[in-house]
């Protein structure tokens, strides 16, 4: 249920087009749509300012489509599907108007919204192998109405590559910095930027990278101010938070 | 060096009161003040929009005072000193106008600035033992010009205590949620709030709390959107980031 | 060997229908049935008040069927088989009257017992991906004679979903709370409930979830009283203990 | 607020001795007593069936006494104080009728209640060094109205010591098994007993004991059914849960 | 090179059938047979009292056969091959007189030696899933000339199963105790036995078993005296050491 | 109770100097001497072939003396006390004939036994900082009747120091190899020796030594055969096991 | 861009064959060749003294070939491709003059350079299973112009194998010591050698080898001087550093 | 024994001033000076090209002085003492010509040698709290005859501080990069420099810094080539290795 929908109900009450009892019923009916395998929570946008997102991992293609349809029927659009397998995308593509990005495994159903964020979100990566996670962040931010600038493969062991983009870094309203291995990119960017930096460790690397733990620890211990961290490979969380900051 | 100071230099150039060469010299002279034991980086406010903060841990009282004086002499005010021991505070109190809070071990030299943040920052804790870290965050935010609401001891195992403050949660512009042990407070707050939530794990607890690791992992794995995490006990980092978001 | 069977033997002795020597022989013969690959311990119900359960993981379909038959021939019923692969279920289904649930991978041979537990066991999950583990708990409890209420997908980042079921929570005699990722559900339920809460971490999640370790630590550190924890994904253990508590 | 007190209020309403509005006020006034440094939650007994317990660690002697007095003034008795330092006990002893056990660092203010539990709780330890944690559990259980049997220093590397007490094990209604180092005691007891076993790992041991982690893991992986685990050294949690089970 | 062979060379020198120079050459030629992919160290039996063992993991079937033939041509027999895949066994079976046990993945080429150990080695396991590792130990010990008694599935959560074999335990000259999950079996056996106990953790289990780490830590922290530990799943190491002790 | 004592009782029965009932009483009376704070288990020598050892850590000087006296009064001698603080030694020295070694913190009460082991036990260390643990092993072995050779400070980064003692290594009947940091000593010794090697990791070192974990892992992963590992700093356990092997 | 090329540009400027502006353009154009999926950094040799190396893991065969061609077209030769799958090699082999080593998964395009290193690099391994990582190091060093001596399967549990090569060890200018499991080889070599030793832990081993962590910790804690460590399985990094040292 | 001394002995043999037998005796007498508590290995310089270094941690002041005197009497000078406590320095200062640096806790006895290294060693730190470890490295390098440049407090979150010293970085012959917390300094330096970079993690930091583990992992995972890592806080090891590289 969109905030707007709720407001219209309340205005209808004010205008005596709807009794309070009817209004209550209307609202109460909305929030949870029990589908047997998952409670689709339609009040979420109202409470958190964005449409429900479907976390595709571990869900069958059939479930994904059913949840997406339920959301679309409530007027939610676009619907973002993360961690969507190629198989699920193939199945869903027959049932829904789906745009699917195989790199980030993100699917989007419905039109992209207008860009109503207040500034630009910069998404940067240390290497090329971090791109899938970065794209999850970038597409999430775009699906939530943000202008996104991508700056990929600018890792700190070749610092001039990063510094030649100092302007983009300094003019962003929020930065998502994605890196695996030593995870130092957010620290360096954090020292250059004047805006919140969301650090995303990736599970890229081998040996003592420990599936992203090395990068995670590096980011948590950064000396740069204005920096916070999300879970390993959590591009969606970073993109969502960046959008929230960009809309404040 | 404050942005304002730099602007004045540049305007003086524009007004021909200063040659570009003199201006350059003035700016270049400023940034790094080499004191032998630490480079005081006076360009930092310019680059990051806030005064230098002194991390007191591991510094002698004499060093702290010397760095503070150097900053004050450049016009930085207030100067925030974190992790300041009682001993350092006693020593510094004789040399500087210091306000010292023994709970959070934060010292502040100089006048508190006017509250120019755009909304209110809510600082919440799960228990009473989390208060030192929360106060580090709250005092940092206040020293950076923010209105702060404190909501302490509202842990999730007595959920009604938290819910009775839903209004404060929903009207904040940014929330700092501080918790040790199971670290679940940010998740629940994140589900209620519509703004960025900065989660701060604390080293409170015993046994399998592992000095805050349990809370840290819990927060990194939160299902709530709009949530990010800083290092264990890093109240300063959370307060700083909250202020940044509140000033965007 | 059921307690009842032993009592009958003893009563037969008392009634002189059986000499003590014959009784001893009868009892001694029972306990361990050495099948070469596993000692089937038929005294276990006597000692622990429930039928032998077959842990299906790592056992061949042939072994599972052989052990089940051995138990059934001693009068144990129903026989519960956990971690049973689809393949084992297909094979066993030809030999035995098997009810198999592919979600939880639980198989049950024989009639469900009457519900002789003293109250209701509530099984709750944080998300939909926790359902396989929750069903292992629920089916185990049902197979041991308990009334079970299911409350799935009520995670703490949407706290109203949980609170709208406060009544079920408060009226349960024992609660099994299943959650992955941040694992906060048991803490919140523990604060609401007035009965023992058995927390089950699941290996659901990615990145710093570390296969359930984050949830496990969160639960061990819960501030809620009356809460204890079983191994990651150990739905069976939770259901078994809940039944024990519900039959005291 | 005790359940009884609430009932009396409600009965006064029924008897027209109190208007519903007055009753509401009376109830609402009760729950949270904001003392500045901690919200004393007086509704807790109502919700969880036991008096508030004060966790003494990290609280000053003055705070402990203030909270205890606040609770006593609401009619809560006895008040249990865990992790109470010798210093706090000395201070509190002057202000309150305190019984203090230096081994477990448990303090109890007020009369012990009558033993209204339905059976006996057995508290067992592997070694003598586990006794402080075991006594925290035992005293907690006694303060909550339970009959407690102690069985100390019966570790599994001398299995006959344990087996010579098989009767106590088999006749208990709930068992708290406390062990450090290899943590095997609960597994062996769990195989013998017919009731819930609450395993408490202790931080006793050296080297690869890792402050109780070895024992914790051992207990989480136990093959014995009916066994669950609480945090390392959490004697209070175990005693509280045992009492809850013993009062069902 | 067997000790016997060396002795014969030396005796030939004594008997003037061989010049010291020729003897030296003979001995020097023996030890290392460089096969390009591995140095076959033929002096090893001389130094360690047993034939070379081939660790099959990560070696191609062709390499295994080549090494085995090289050893056999030096008079080593039997040759033990551990961690041998089914594929390698099929290949080797065509080239050599191989006895292959698919459970433990042990292959033995050549006749079993006479049982010249001084007593009996007991190999015990906690569950049926520990049998592959136990068999690796048992077959290793048998290939090195020991009498082995097997006692499988006698885990501590059904302690009577173990105790009914107290005699075998007390009469062994060395015991190999194999267990996964909580790993308590060696502790209990260690308390009963009067001989060295070699504990072998197995990677059996799930969740917080962490691939055998829980069992490993449990064993390292055992209170039983006379107990030492080998690597997770290292049945060979345990069998080898047991044989060494049994031949002293 | 010593084996000899039991045998005498049994012979007295055979000789009709004692009735079986009296004998039973005599035996039963012996084993456990309940002292309130610890069950002194006097049957232990009977079962494990050595006198009770007192683990001094965490015991008060008074308890140590009381337990020692109880053991001495049963004829046990010598009594070995490990992890004995200087304070406990000072106290005990006034009550008992104590030999105390401050380096290993081992105390021995009573005469050293005759050396009835079958060969020599070699105790080696990598560095000088490992000596306290090595001495705990050596003194334990000596107190149990073994000839001990010490070979200290022969770490692998100066391999010639070790090799110049190859003869001692090759002629030992059992070796205790003590090392911290990289823990490589047992591997090299294991390759040279022809007898069981007991590896003892020590908590010596800094940084990534992690209190002995690095050495522990190194030893568990050793390629040398005939090697097993005890807990970090567990010199006693190693000395005890070495004695057991030396007495087989 | 090779240093030589840059020098030629600069000399052309000096010789007035090129204006400074043209030179600048030429240089600026060179460094980053944006190919959409990766920034090929052509300035790298200039800055680090070696050609760009392609890290093949996670790159498609098409990407690898495109990057290689881009590098070759700038005059870089040879191009080294690490972690190259068999599939990628097959594909690349059709497009480029590729030498591919399936053991180390290293591919080299172009002629091997002349051996201009100042001494010999020794590459040693503990076992045969470490050879793939060692070959990655050796081939990297050879591709960078070094003479390499290989010394494989000389693990410390058969120390004589290593010592018989003391001469090679003592005459090397830099040593790469590769070992898994207990990782002791670099320590022993470090004690013998007089030159820098680069230790490479491998993920070889099982159980408590933890994918190379045991070896890594062992190497970090080595007592030998002149030793440093690279990431687990990082043969390339070791070979690269060895070459750097050999060219100083 | 210095290489020079050995050469002189050999030349004396050549010149017939010494018989080979006398020479052998002279050499053999030298190497190990058994002092009871530590074998002073006087051949070490011969084998490794530097004087013995005394690791002061855990050694009594008396031992340190005794070892130092033994070394000095063999002609070793200077003698470097690391991890030397203030107490040990006070004691040693009375017996020896000691220069003691309280920051790094390094003591040096004897004259500093001439600077015979081939280039300059750069020692850099991320923050001021890393200076003690950096000074241990720098003083070690100086005591071994190297020119050292110090570049402290140039952490990556203020990248311009580092870049303003690009020249020093690019002209060094070997770099020691010391950093705690996120440990990113070596990665950035490694990208700029053209020489070997030795990374030293420090135990500086709090929370998820884990005593230097975060920095250690970050460094092991660095993408920069030519970088290797030593143990946490191991300034000595880094300085020693840097000197070795600088003298090749």
XYZ file of N, CA, C and O in Angstrom, chain A residues 3 44-50 118 170 173-174 189-198 216-217 220-232 234 236-237 240-241 244-245 248, chain B residues 3 44-50 118 170 173-174 189-198 216-217 220-232 234 236-237 240-241 244-245 248:
360
model
N 1.810 5.167 0.337
C 1.414 6.247 1.239
C 0.251 7.024 0.619
O -0.709 7.387 1.276
N 4.431 -2.355 3.779
C 5.837 -2.022 3.921
C 6.205 -0.677 3.290
O 6.944 0.092 3.859
N 5.710 -0.405 2.121
C 6.067 0.878 1.522
C 5.625 2.007 2.440
O 6.340 2.976 2.653
N 4.434 1.874 2.955
C 3.925 2.877 3.871
C 4.924 3.102 4.999
O 5.258 4.224 5.343
N 5.394 2.038 5.557
C 6.287 2.177 6.696
C 7.701 2.537 6.278
O 8.410 3.230 6.994
N 8.175 2.051 5.141
C 9.592 2.268 4.829
C 9.845 3.072 3.560
O 10.992 3.290 3.182
N 8.772 3.496 2.902
C 8.979 4.406 1.780
C 9.456 3.777 0.506
O 10.080 4.419 -0.318
N 9.257 2.514 0.288
C 9.674 1.875 -0.954
C 8.868 0.612 -1.153
O 8.331 0.038 -0.206
N 17.885 13.542 -4.795
C 18.340 14.937 -4.776
C 19.722 15.134 -5.405
O 20.084 16.228 -5.766
N 34.007 13.698 -5.274
C 33.708 14.844 -4.409
C 32.335 15.449 -4.656
O 31.795 16.129 -3.793
N 26.461 12.617 -3.779
C 25.683 12.867 -2.555
C 25.777 11.664 -1.623
O 25.554 11.748 -0.422
N 26.116 10.533 -2.163
C 26.300 9.309 -1.385
C 27.108 8.361 -2.258
O 26.931 8.323 -3.475
N 38.461 6.293 -0.551
C 37.357 7.149 -0.998
C 36.817 7.972 0.174
O 36.542 9.168 0.048
N 36.688 7.320 1.333
C 36.175 8.027 2.511
C 37.034 9.218 2.884
O 36.539 10.209 3.423
N 38.331 9.098 2.621
C 39.213 10.223 2.920
C 39.074 11.362 1.925
O 39.357 12.515 2.243
N 38.619 11.036 0.718
C 38.474 12.059 -0.315
C 37.090 12.698 -0.313
O 36.942 13.877 -0.634
N 36.081 11.911 0.059
C 34.704 12.374 -0.114
C 34.202 13.142 1.096
O 34.751 13.058 2.190
N 33.125 13.847 0.846
C 32.529 14.704 1.858
C 31.099 14.251 2.143
O 30.288 14.999 2.674
N 30.787 13.015 1.766
C 29.420 12.497 1.899
C 29.475 11.092 2.483
O 30.535 10.498 2.569
N 28.321 10.552 2.893
C 28.329 9.197 3.453
C 28.859 8.169 2.451
O 28.515 8.223 1.273
N 29.687 7.269 2.939
C 30.228 6.186 2.112
C 29.729 4.860 2.674
O 29.941 4.571 3.853
N 29.047 4.088 1.839
C 28.566 2.770 2.250
C 29.515 1.739 1.666
O 29.647 1.619 0.446
N 35.666 -7.316 4.808
C 34.714 -6.837 5.824
C 35.446 -6.226 7.007
O 35.141 -5.118 7.457
N 36.443 -6.936 7.524
C 37.180 -6.436 8.685
C 37.908 -5.144 8.333
O 37.939 -4.193 9.111
N 35.375 -2.349 8.394
C 34.905 -1.998 9.748
C 35.965 -1.212 10.500
O 35.649 -0.414 11.381
N 37.222 -1.443 10.172
C 38.315 -0.784 10.880
C 38.824 0.463 10.181
O 39.856 1.008 10.574
N 38.119 0.898 9.173
C 38.597 2.055 8.421
C 38.731 3.283 9.319
O 37.929 3.538 10.204
N 39.781 4.034 9.070
C 39.984 5.288 9.796
C 39.165 6.427 9.189
O 39.069 7.492 9.787
N 38.626 6.227 8.010
C 37.877 7.306 7.365
C 36.551 7.526 8.079
O 35.885 6.575 8.467
N 36.161 8.765 8.242
C 34.896 9.088 8.894
C 33.770 9.089 7.872
O 34.001 9.286 6.683
N 32.555 8.875 8.349
C 31.396 8.917 7.468
C 31.179 7.620 6.715
O 30.414 7.556 5.764
N 31.823 6.569 7.203
C 31.799 5.284 6.506
C 31.066 4.248 7.348
O 31.309 4.113 8.547
N 30.174 3.497 6.721
C 29.545 2.373 7.412
C 29.503 1.184 6.471
O 29.779 1.314 5.286
N 29.180 0.029 6.998
C 29.381 -1.221 6.267
C 28.094 -2.036 6.229
O 27.320 -2.023 7.188
N 27.864 -2.725 5.117
C 26.773 -3.691 5.047
C 27.359 -5.091 4.876
O 28.564 -5.259 4.793
N 26.516 -6.077 4.856
C 26.967 -7.471 4.806
C 27.737 -7.778 3.504
O 27.588 -7.077 2.506
N 28.530 -8.808 3.561
C 29.296 -9.265 2.398
C 28.367 -9.512 1.212
O 27.346 -10.186 1.358
N 26.269 -7.687 -0.142
C 24.915 -7.138 -0.015
C 24.760 -5.847 -0.824
O 24.571 -4.752 -0.282
N 22.288 -5.033 -2.718
C 20.941 -4.497 -2.562
C 20.852 -3.567 -1.344
O 20.344 -2.447 -1.434
N 21.345 -4.041 -0.197
C 21.267 -3.236 1.025
C 21.951 -1.894 0.859
O 21.458 -0.869 1.342
N 19.872 0.337 -1.505
C 18.656 0.780 -0.818
C 18.973 1.931 0.141
O 18.300 2.959 0.168
N 20.020 1.744 0.945
C 20.402 2.774 1.914
C 20.857 4.047 1.199
O 20.511 5.171 1.591
N 17.904 5.917 0.159
C 17.260 6.550 1.318
C 17.971 7.866 1.649
O 17.323 8.897 1.859
N 19.294 7.826 1.670
C 20.065 9.034 1.977
C 19.885 10.079 0.873
O 19.766 11.274 1.154
N 16.495 11.961 1.341
C 16.199 12.718 2.569
C 16.026 14.194 2.235
O 16.879 14.785 1.601
N 35.940 25.890 5.616
C 35.555 26.229 4.260
C 35.421 27.746 4.133
O 35.848 28.361 3.169
N 41.464 19.143 6.779
C 40.447 18.112 6.856
C 39.021 18.653 6.867
O 38.157 18.114 6.218
N 38.772 19.697 7.606
C 37.398 20.223 7.591
C 37.011 20.620 6.179
O 35.914 20.350 5.714
N 37.938 21.238 5.525
C 37.689 21.617 4.138
C 37.254 20.412 3.331
O 36.267 20.442 2.602
N 37.986 19.347 3.467
C 37.685 18.170 2.664
C 36.494 17.393 3.191
O 35.756 16.785 2.468
N 36.293 17.377 4.498
C 35.245 16.499 5.029
C 34.134 17.241 5.774
O 33.213 16.612 6.299
N 34.201 18.541 5.844
C 33.090 19.297 6.416
C 32.973 19.258 7.924
O 31.902 19.411 8.476
N 34.050 19.020 8.641
C 33.985 19.011 10.102
C 35.377 19.230 10.671
O 36.375 18.997 9.999
N 19.272 19.249 9.899
C 17.932 19.457 9.346
C 16.828 18.769 10.131
O 15.663 19.114 10.010
N 9.789 7.030 14.486
C 9.294 7.325 13.140
C 9.551 8.762 12.708
O 9.518 9.062 11.510
N 15.355 11.746 11.767
C 15.914 11.855 10.410
C 17.046 10.849 10.211
O 17.416 10.498 9.103
N 17.576 10.386 11.300
C 18.630 9.360 11.274
C 18.668 8.750 12.669
O 18.486 9.462 13.658
N 14.244 -1.722 15.197
C 14.103 -0.298 14.884
C 14.086 -0.094 13.369
O 13.274 0.664 12.837
N 14.951 -0.818 12.673
C 15.012 -0.695 11.221
C 13.683 -1.047 10.563
O 13.326 -0.496 9.518
N 12.957 -1.975 11.186
C 11.657 -2.340 10.634
C 10.597 -1.286 10.896
O 9.601 -1.185 10.173
N 10.790 -0.497 11.929
C 9.806 0.542 12.286
C 10.113 1.872 11.609
O 9.191 2.637 11.295
N 11.396 2.153 11.398
C 11.788 3.491 10.970
C 11.779 3.630 9.466
O 11.792 2.643 8.729
N 11.795 4.861 9.040
C 11.737 5.200 7.624
C 12.986 5.986 7.226
O 12.999 6.657 6.209
N 14.008 5.894 8.049
C 15.217 6.682 7.818
C 16.443 5.786 8.007
O 16.326 4.671 8.498
N 17.633 6.251 7.621
C 18.821 5.431 7.815
C 19.049 5.074 9.280
O 18.885 5.930 10.158
N 19.410 3.828 9.506
C 19.721 3.361 10.859
C 21.185 2.941 10.881
O 21.605 2.093 10.084
N 21.955 3.548 11.772
C 23.365 3.185 11.931
C 23.478 2.298 13.157
O 23.181 2.730 14.273
N 27.826 -7.719 16.421
C 28.264 -7.259 15.102
C 27.682 -8.143 13.996
O 27.111 -7.657 13.017
N 27.811 -9.454 14.165
C 27.294 -10.374 13.147
C 25.785 -10.239 13.030
O 25.224 -10.249 11.935
N 25.070 -7.142 10.981
C 25.421 -7.281 9.562
C 24.398 -8.131 8.826
O 24.178 -7.964 7.631
N 23.771 -9.058 9.544
C 22.821 -9.968 8.929
C 21.380 -9.513 9.051
O 20.467 -10.287 8.759
N 21.172 -8.299 9.501
C 19.799 -7.842 9.712
C 18.995 -7.875 8.424
O 19.486 -7.559 7.347
N 17.743 -8.253 8.552
C 16.836 -8.248 7.404
C 16.272 -6.853 7.155
O 15.635 -6.620 6.130
N 16.424 -5.944 8.090
C 15.851 -4.617 7.922
C 16.630 -3.843 6.863
O 17.854 -3.886 6.821
N 15.930 -3.101 6.040
C 16.584 -2.309 5.003
C 16.954 -0.938 5.567
O 16.360 -0.457 6.527
N 17.941 -0.316 4.953
C 18.337 1.025 5.374
C 19.273 1.020 6.559
O 19.497 2.040 7.198
N 19.842 -0.145 6.813
C 20.676 -0.315 7.998
C 22.123 -0.584 7.592
O 22.401 -1.391 6.720
N 23.057 0.094 8.255
C 24.468 -0.214 8.046
C 25.164 -0.224 9.400
O 24.598 0.190 10.401
N 26.399 -0.690 9.415
C 27.059 -1.027 10.668
C 28.419 -0.338 10.752
O 29.104 -0.188 9.736
N 28.792 0.082 11.943
C 30.151 0.578 12.174
C 30.865 -0.378 13.131
O 30.272 -1.344 13.617
N 32.104 -0.119 13.403
C 32.917 -1.021 14.222
C 32.365 -1.115 15.660
O 31.652 -0.238 16.137
N 32.726 -2.180 16.327
C 32.349 -2.410 17.718
C 32.767 -1.219 18.582
O 33.909 -0.780 18.518
N 32.203 1.795 18.291
C 32.571 3.011 17.574
C 31.453 4.044 17.606
O 30.843 4.378 16.579
N 31.738 7.200 18.135
C 32.137 8.392 17.402
C 31.782 8.271 15.926
O 31.173 9.163 15.336
N 32.160 7.147 15.321
C 31.900 6.958 13.897
C 30.412 7.058 13.576
O 30.022 7.637 12.560
N 29.256 10.699 13.943
C 29.777 11.505 12.848
C 28.961 11.272 11.580
O 28.544 12.223 10.902
N 28.720 10.003 11.265
C 27.956 9.675 10.062
C 26.518 10.183 10.174
O 25.953 10.721 9.215
N 26.483 13.757 9.384
C 26.662 13.955 7.944
C 25.319 13.805 7.221
O 24.944 14.630 6.378
N 24.608 12.736 7.568
C 23.301 12.487 6.935
C 22.307 13.592 7.314
O 21.510 14.033 6.494
N 22.905 16.762 5.132
C 22.816 16.720 3.661
C 21.672 17.627 3.185
O 20.567 17.510 3.658
